[in-house]
Every structure is written in C-alpha cells, then in structure tokens.
Amino acid sequence: MGKSSLLSLISGARVIEQGNVIVLGGDMRDAKHRRDVCPRIAWMPQGLGKNLYHTLSVYENVDFFARLFGHDKAEREARITELLNSTGLAPFRDRPAGKLSGGMKQKLGLCCALIHDPELLILDEPTTGVDPLSRAQFWDLIDSIRQRQTNMSVLVATAYMEEAERFDWLVAMNAGEILATGSAQQLRAKTHSATLEQAFIALLPEAQRQAHKPVVIPPYHAEQEEIAIEAKDLTMRFGKFVAVDHVNFRIPRGEIFGFLGSNGCGKSTTMKMLTGLLPASEGQACSASRQRRKC
C-alpha cells in the first residue's frame, strides 16, 4: 500500500527522490535539517520487537536508548522507572526481551521510543500480530501518554480498521496513492457506509471492489470419527515456568480447530509440541494416528 515507505520518508530513514516533506518546521530533503530533527523523532518499525536487542533485559534495552540520548544516571533511572511502571513492565525488568510475549515486546519498544520525549512518534503497524487485549492496552497507553505529553504528535500506519476509528485524522491509501482523507466519520459519510472497513472497500478502484468477496467458511459435517490429532496431559516447562499445563483435546479429521488466547498463553508452544518441533516435558501428542511425543 505504501504506508511504511511513506513513514520512512517522513522519519528521515529514507532519502526523498521527488517532492517535499515538511517535518517539524523544515524540509526533509535538506540533510542538515534531517540531522537536526531526527533526535526529536521516535520511530517504531514494523514487526514485533524490531527496535529491541533480544539478549538484553527489559531494563537494559531502555537504559541503552537513554544513554544514546545522553541522559545522566539520575535522569535515566527516573524516566525508566516511570515508563516501566506505566506500561506494566516493571515486574519483568530483568527478563530478556526475546522471552517477552508479542504485546510486551511492543510495550517495551514504546518505552525505548519515548525515553527522550519525542515531538513526533511514528508507529508502523505497532499491533500487527498482537492479541486483541494487548492491542487495546497498547492504545490505552498511547492515549494516557498523549494526555501527559500534549505537544507530541503521533503518526500511525495500521491495517486494523477498528484501531483507525479512534484516530483524529485518516489517510486511506492504495498502491502508493491517496484514496481519501478525513475523519472516520467523514469517510463513512462520504461512502454511505456503516463501518470504516466498508468505507475503505468502497474507496478502492472498481476492479479491486469487484474482486472482493466476504470470507465464507463452509460448516463442518462430521462424516467419520477418525481423530487426526490428540493431546493427552501435554505439558511444557521452561525451568520453573510452566508454559503449557496438562492440556487435553482431540481434533477430528477435517475439522478447523483454533487456539484462542492472548500472546504468551501457550498457543505456539502447544503447536510446536504437536508437530514435534519441541519435545514435551510431560504427556503425549498423537498426530495422524502416530504418537508424536510421550513421556
């Protein structure tokens, strides 16, 4: 769509080939202005924890970014304590970033981005791959930060229409071009749509609109009792931490079976044990009539 490319131009991460972008009072084509203005900008790139060092702890990651901006020890401690408390990461300050859930990684990335009180915060799809509860907590956190830092502007790229509903102003893009601008209410009114998702589809070129079809999942009819996958007391421990605790279920052949839960609740660990990518600590997993793991 061109969202990430546009954000990289605005942040100064990429050099503009043609045209102009005025950011914080200056032209980003001017190399001197880019150098001067970049310390006033924070950019969270697309992807979970992309601005983090996964072998460093939660505290060490934020402290590293604070040192980059020249904060003295007392100021670093005060800012880090405030950010970790406000994001709920204080109890995990010594945990390596690589062992955090997706939602916690994004909160830590936000702490690192906010450590120097930026005037412009750029978030490139910050909640993609994050569970609904963590997504809601992330945006509640952004709202609370905006109330304290009223001079900070926030620029967001997202594919989630329910998130876009809460933004002040929207730019709908497709294939690198702007389709329409306005508030969520204005875009719905312009397209006579009940939802923002319907409004976006209505704004697309006709060929793309004609190709759009609602997702229809055919109902499941149990024609046979054959079990494709079965878990019996499946358990996974990492040291003292129990990631999966005596899980039991059966999946008939042909059924669409879903794991629903927040980041870090054990979904991926369970699937890795089912497929043999991770040996179970206890229990057994049978796949296609073959025992996968047994302890």
mmCIF file with all atom_site columns, N, CA and C in Angstrom, residues 25-50:
data_model
loop_
_atom_site.group_PDB
_atom_site.id
_atom_site.type_symbol
_atom_site.label_atom_id
_atom_site.label_alt_id
_atom_site.label_comp_id
_atom_site.label_asym_id
_atom_site.label_entity_id
_atom_site.label_seq_id
_atom_site.pdbx_PDB_ins_code
_atom_site.Cartn_x
_atom_site.Cartn_y
_atom_site.Cartn_z
_atom_site.occupancy
_atom_site.B_iso_or_equiv
_atom_site.pdbx_formal_charge
_atom_site.auth_seq_id
_atom_site.auth_comp_id
_atom_site.auth_asym_id
_atom_site.auth_atom_id
_atom_site.pdbx_PDB_model_num
ATOM 1  N N  . GLY A 1 25 ? 8.904  21.773 10.975 1.00 0.00 ? 25 GLY A N  1
ATOM 2  C CA . GLY A 1 25 ? 9.362  23.091 10.555 1.00 0.00 ? 25 GLY A CA 1
ATOM 3  C C  . GLY A 1 25 ? 10.441 23.126 9.513  1.00 0.00 ? 25 GLY A C  1
ATOM 4  N N  . GLY A 1 26 ? 10.787 21.997 8.901  1.00 0.00 ? 26 GLY A N  1
ATOM 5  C CA . GLY A 1 26 ? 11.833 22.009 7.883  1.00 0.00 ? 26 GLY A CA 1
ATOM 6  C C  . GLY A 1 26 ? 11.635 20.932 6.842  1.00 0.00 ? 26 GLY A C  1
ATOM 7  N N  . ASP A 1 27 ? 12.356 21.066 5.717  1.00 0.00 ? 27 ASP A N  1
ATOM 8  C CA . ASP A 1 27 ? 12.252 20.151 4.583  1.00 0.00 ? 27 ASP A CA 1
ATOM 9  C C  . ASP A 1 27 ? 13.173 18.953 4.809  1.00 0.00 ? 27 ASP A C  1
ATOM 10 N N  . MET A 1 28 ? 12.624 17.737 4.760  1.00 0.00 ? 28 MET A N  1
ATOM 11 C CA . MET A 1 28 ? 13.414 16.536 4.981  1.00 0.00 ? 28 MET A CA 1
ATOM 12 C C  . MET A 1 28 ? 14.345 16.212 3.817  1.00 0.00 ? 28 MET A C  1
ATOM 13 N N  . ARG A 1 29 ? 14.257 16.971 2.726  1.00 0.00 ? 29 ARG A N  1
ATOM 14 C CA . ARG A 1 29 ? 15.248 16.823 1.658  1.00 0.00 ? 29 ARG A CA 1
ATOM 15 C C  . ARG A 1 29 ? 16.570 17.473 2.054  1.00 0.00 ? 29 ARG A C  1
ATOM 16 N N  . ASP A 1 30 ? 16.518 18.375 3.001  1.00 0.00 ? 30 ASP A N  1
ATOM 17 C CA . ASP A 1 30 ? 17.706 19.085 3.480  1.00 0.00 ? 30 ASP A CA 1
ATOM 18 C C  . ASP A 1 30 ? 18.444 18.195 4.485  1.00 0.00 ? 30 ASP A C  1
ATOM 19 N N  . ALA A 1 31 ? 19.655 17.774 4.149  1.00 0.00 ? 31 ALA A N  1
ATOM 20 C CA . ALA A 1 31 ? 20.410 16.851 5.005  1.00 0.00 ? 31 ALA A CA 1
ATOM 21 C C  . ALA A 1 31 ? 20.662 17.442 6.388  1.00 0.00 ? 31 ALA A C  1
ATOM 22 N N  . LYS A 1 32 ? 20.932 18.740 6.453  1.00 0.00 ? 32 LYS A N  1
ATOM 23 C CA . LYS A 1 32 ? 21.192 19.375 7.749  1.00 0.00 ? 32 LYS A CA 1
ATOM 24 C C  . LYS A 1 32 ? 19.937 19.332 8.628  1.00 0.00 ? 32 LYS A C  1
ATOM 25 N N  . HIS A 1 33 ? 18.771 19.600 8.026  1.00 0.00 ? 33 HIS A N  1
ATOM 26 C CA . HIS A 1 33 ? 17.531 19.552 8.804  1.00 0.00 ? 33 HIS A CA 1
ATOM 27 C C  . HIS A 1 33 ? 17.252 18.129 9.283  1.00 0.00 ? 33 HIS A C  1
ATOM 28 N N  . ARG A 1 34 ? 17.522 17.129 8.425  1.00 0.00 ? 34 ARG A N  1
ATOM 29 C CA . ARG A 1 34 ? 17.317 15.734 8.848  1.00 0.00 ? 34 ARG A CA 1
ATOM 30 C C  . ARG A 1 34 ? 18.171 15.410 10.064 1.00 0.00 ? 34 ARG A C  1
ATOM 31 N N  . ARG A 1 35 ? 19.432 15.839 10.032 1.00 0.00 ? 35 ARG A N  1
ATOM 32 C CA . ARG A 1 35 ? 20.312 15.569 11.172 1.00 0.00 ? 35 ARG A CA 1
ATOM 33 C C  . ARG A 1 35 ? 19.824 16.273 12.432 1.00 0.00 ? 35 ARG A C  1
ATOM 34 N N  . ASP A 1 36 ? 19.364 17.502 12.274 1.00 0.00 ? 36 ASP A N  1
ATOM 35 C CA . ASP A 1 36 ? 18.931 18.286 13.432 1.00 0.00 ? 36 ASP A CA 1
ATOM 36 C C  . ASP A 1 36 ? 17.617 17.783 14.015 1.00 0.00 ? 36 ASP A C  1
ATOM 37 N N  . VAL A 1 37 ? 16.716 17.309 13.144 1.00 0.00 ? 37 VAL A N  1
ATOM 38 C CA . VAL A 1 37 ? 15.369 16.979 13.592 1.00 0.00 ? 37 VAL A CA 1
ATOM 39 C C  . VAL A 1 37 ? 15.218 15.525 14.048 1.00 0.00 ? 37 VAL A C  1
ATOM 40 N N  . CYS A 1 38 ? 16.105 14.646 13.602 1.00 0.00 ? 38 CYS A N  1
ATOM 41 C CA . CYS A 1 38 ? 15.956 13.222 13.933 1.00 0.00 ? 38 CYS A CA 1
ATOM 42 C C  . CYS A 1 38 ? 15.924 12.940 15.440 1.00 0.00 ? 38 CYS A C  1
ATOM 43 N N  . PRO A 1 39 ? 16.726 13.641 16.278 1.00 0.00 ? 39 PRO A N  1
ATOM 44 C CA . PRO A 1 39 ? 16.613 13.393 17.725 1.00 0.00 ? 39 PRO A CA 1
ATOM 45 C C  . PRO A 1 39 ? 15.262 13.784 18.315 1.00 0.00 ? 39 PRO A C  1
ATOM 46 N N  . ARG A 1 40 ? 14.461 14.522 17.559 1.00 0.00 ? 40 ARG A N  1
ATOM 47 C CA . ARG A 1 40 ? 13.140 14.926 18.045 1.00 0.00 ? 40 ARG A CA 1
ATOM 48 C C  . ARG A 1 40 ? 12.043 13.970 17.558 1.00 0.00 ? 40 ARG A C  1
ATOM 49 N N  . ILE A 1 41 ? 12.448 12.914 16.826 1.00 0.00 ? 41 ILE A N  1
ATOM 50 C CA . ILE A 1 41 ? 11.511 11.948 16.254 1.00 0.00 ? 41 ILE A CA 1
ATOM 51 C C  . ILE A 1 41 ? 11.782 10.570 16.849 1.00 0.00 ? 41 ILE A C  1
ATOM 52 N N  . ALA A 1 42 ? 10.732 9.814  17.115 1.00 0.00 ? 42 ALA A N  1
ATOM 53 C CA . ALA A 1 42 ? 10.845 8.404  17.530 1.00 0.00 ? 42 ALA A CA 1
ATOM 54 C C  . ALA A 1 42 ? 10.094 7.554  16.522 1.00 0.00 ? 42 ALA A C  1
ATOM 55 N N  . TRP A 1 43 ? 10.713 6.458  16.093 1.00 0.00 ? 43 TRP A N  1
ATOM 56 C CA . TRP A 1 43 ? 10.121 5.600  15.066 1.00 0.00 ? 43 TRP A CA 1
ATOM 57 C C  . TRP A 1 43 ? 10.149 4.149  15.531 1.00 0.00 ? 43 TRP A C  1
ATOM 58 N N  . MET A 1 44 ? 8.964  3.539  15.649 1.00 0.00 ? 44 MET A N  1
ATOM 59 C CA . MET A 1 44 ? 8.853  2.103  15.922 1.00 0.00 ? 44 MET A CA 1
ATOM 60 C C  . MET A 1 44 ? 8.604  1.394  14.594 1.00 0.00 ? 44 MET A C  1
ATOM 61 N N  . PRO A 1 45 ? 9.591  0.653  14.079 1.00 0.00 ? 45 PRO A N  1
ATOM 62 C CA . PRO A 1 45 ? 9.419  -0.005 12.780 1.00 0.00 ? 45 PRO A CA 1
ATOM 63 C C  . PRO A 1 45 ? 8.421  -1.156 12.854 1.00 0.00 ? 45 PRO A C  1
ATOM 64 N N  . GLN A 1 46 ? 7.990  -1.607 11.692 1.00 0.00 ? 46 GLN A N  1
ATOM 65 C CA . GLN A 1 46 ? 7.015  -2.690 11.605 1.00 0.00 ? 46 GLN A CA 1
ATOM 66 C C  . GLN A 1 46 ? 7.635  -4.006 12.058 1.00 0.00 ? 46 GLN A C  1
ATOM 67 N N  . GLY A 1 47 ? 6.896  -4.768 12.844 1.00 0.00 ? 47 GLY A N  1
ATOM 68 C CA . GLY A 1 47 ? 7.379  -6.067 13.323 1.00 0.00 ? 47 GLY A CA 1
ATOM 69 C C  . GLY A 1 47 ? 7.543  -6.068 14.829 1.00 0.00 ? 47 GLY A C  1
ATOM 70 N N  . LEU A 1 48 ? 7.253  -7.210 15.467 1.00 0.00 ? 48 LEU A N  1
ATOM 71 C CA . LEU A 1 48 ? 7.319  -7.299 16.919 1.00 0.00 ? 48 LEU A CA 1
ATOM 72 C C  . LEU A 1 48 ? 8.767  -7.190 17.407 1.00 0.00 ? 48 LEU A C  1
ATOM 73 N N  . GLY A 1 49 ? 9.034  -6.163 18.208 1.00 0.00 ? 49 GLY A N  1
ATOM 74 C CA . GLY A 1 49 ? 10.346 -6.018 18.836 1.00 0.00 ? 49 GLY A CA 1
ATOM 75 C C  . GLY A 1 49 ? 11.478 -5.692 17.893 1.00 0.00 ? 49 GLY A C  1
ATOM 76 N N  . LYS A 1 50 ? 11.187 -5.077 16.743 1.00 0.00 ? 50 LYS A N  1
ATOM 77 C CA . LYS A 1 50 ? 12.228 -4.795 15.753 1.00 0.00 ? 50 LYS A CA 1
ATOM 78 C C  . LYS A 1 50 ? 13.246 -3.746 16.231 1.00 0.00 ? 50 LYS A C  1
#
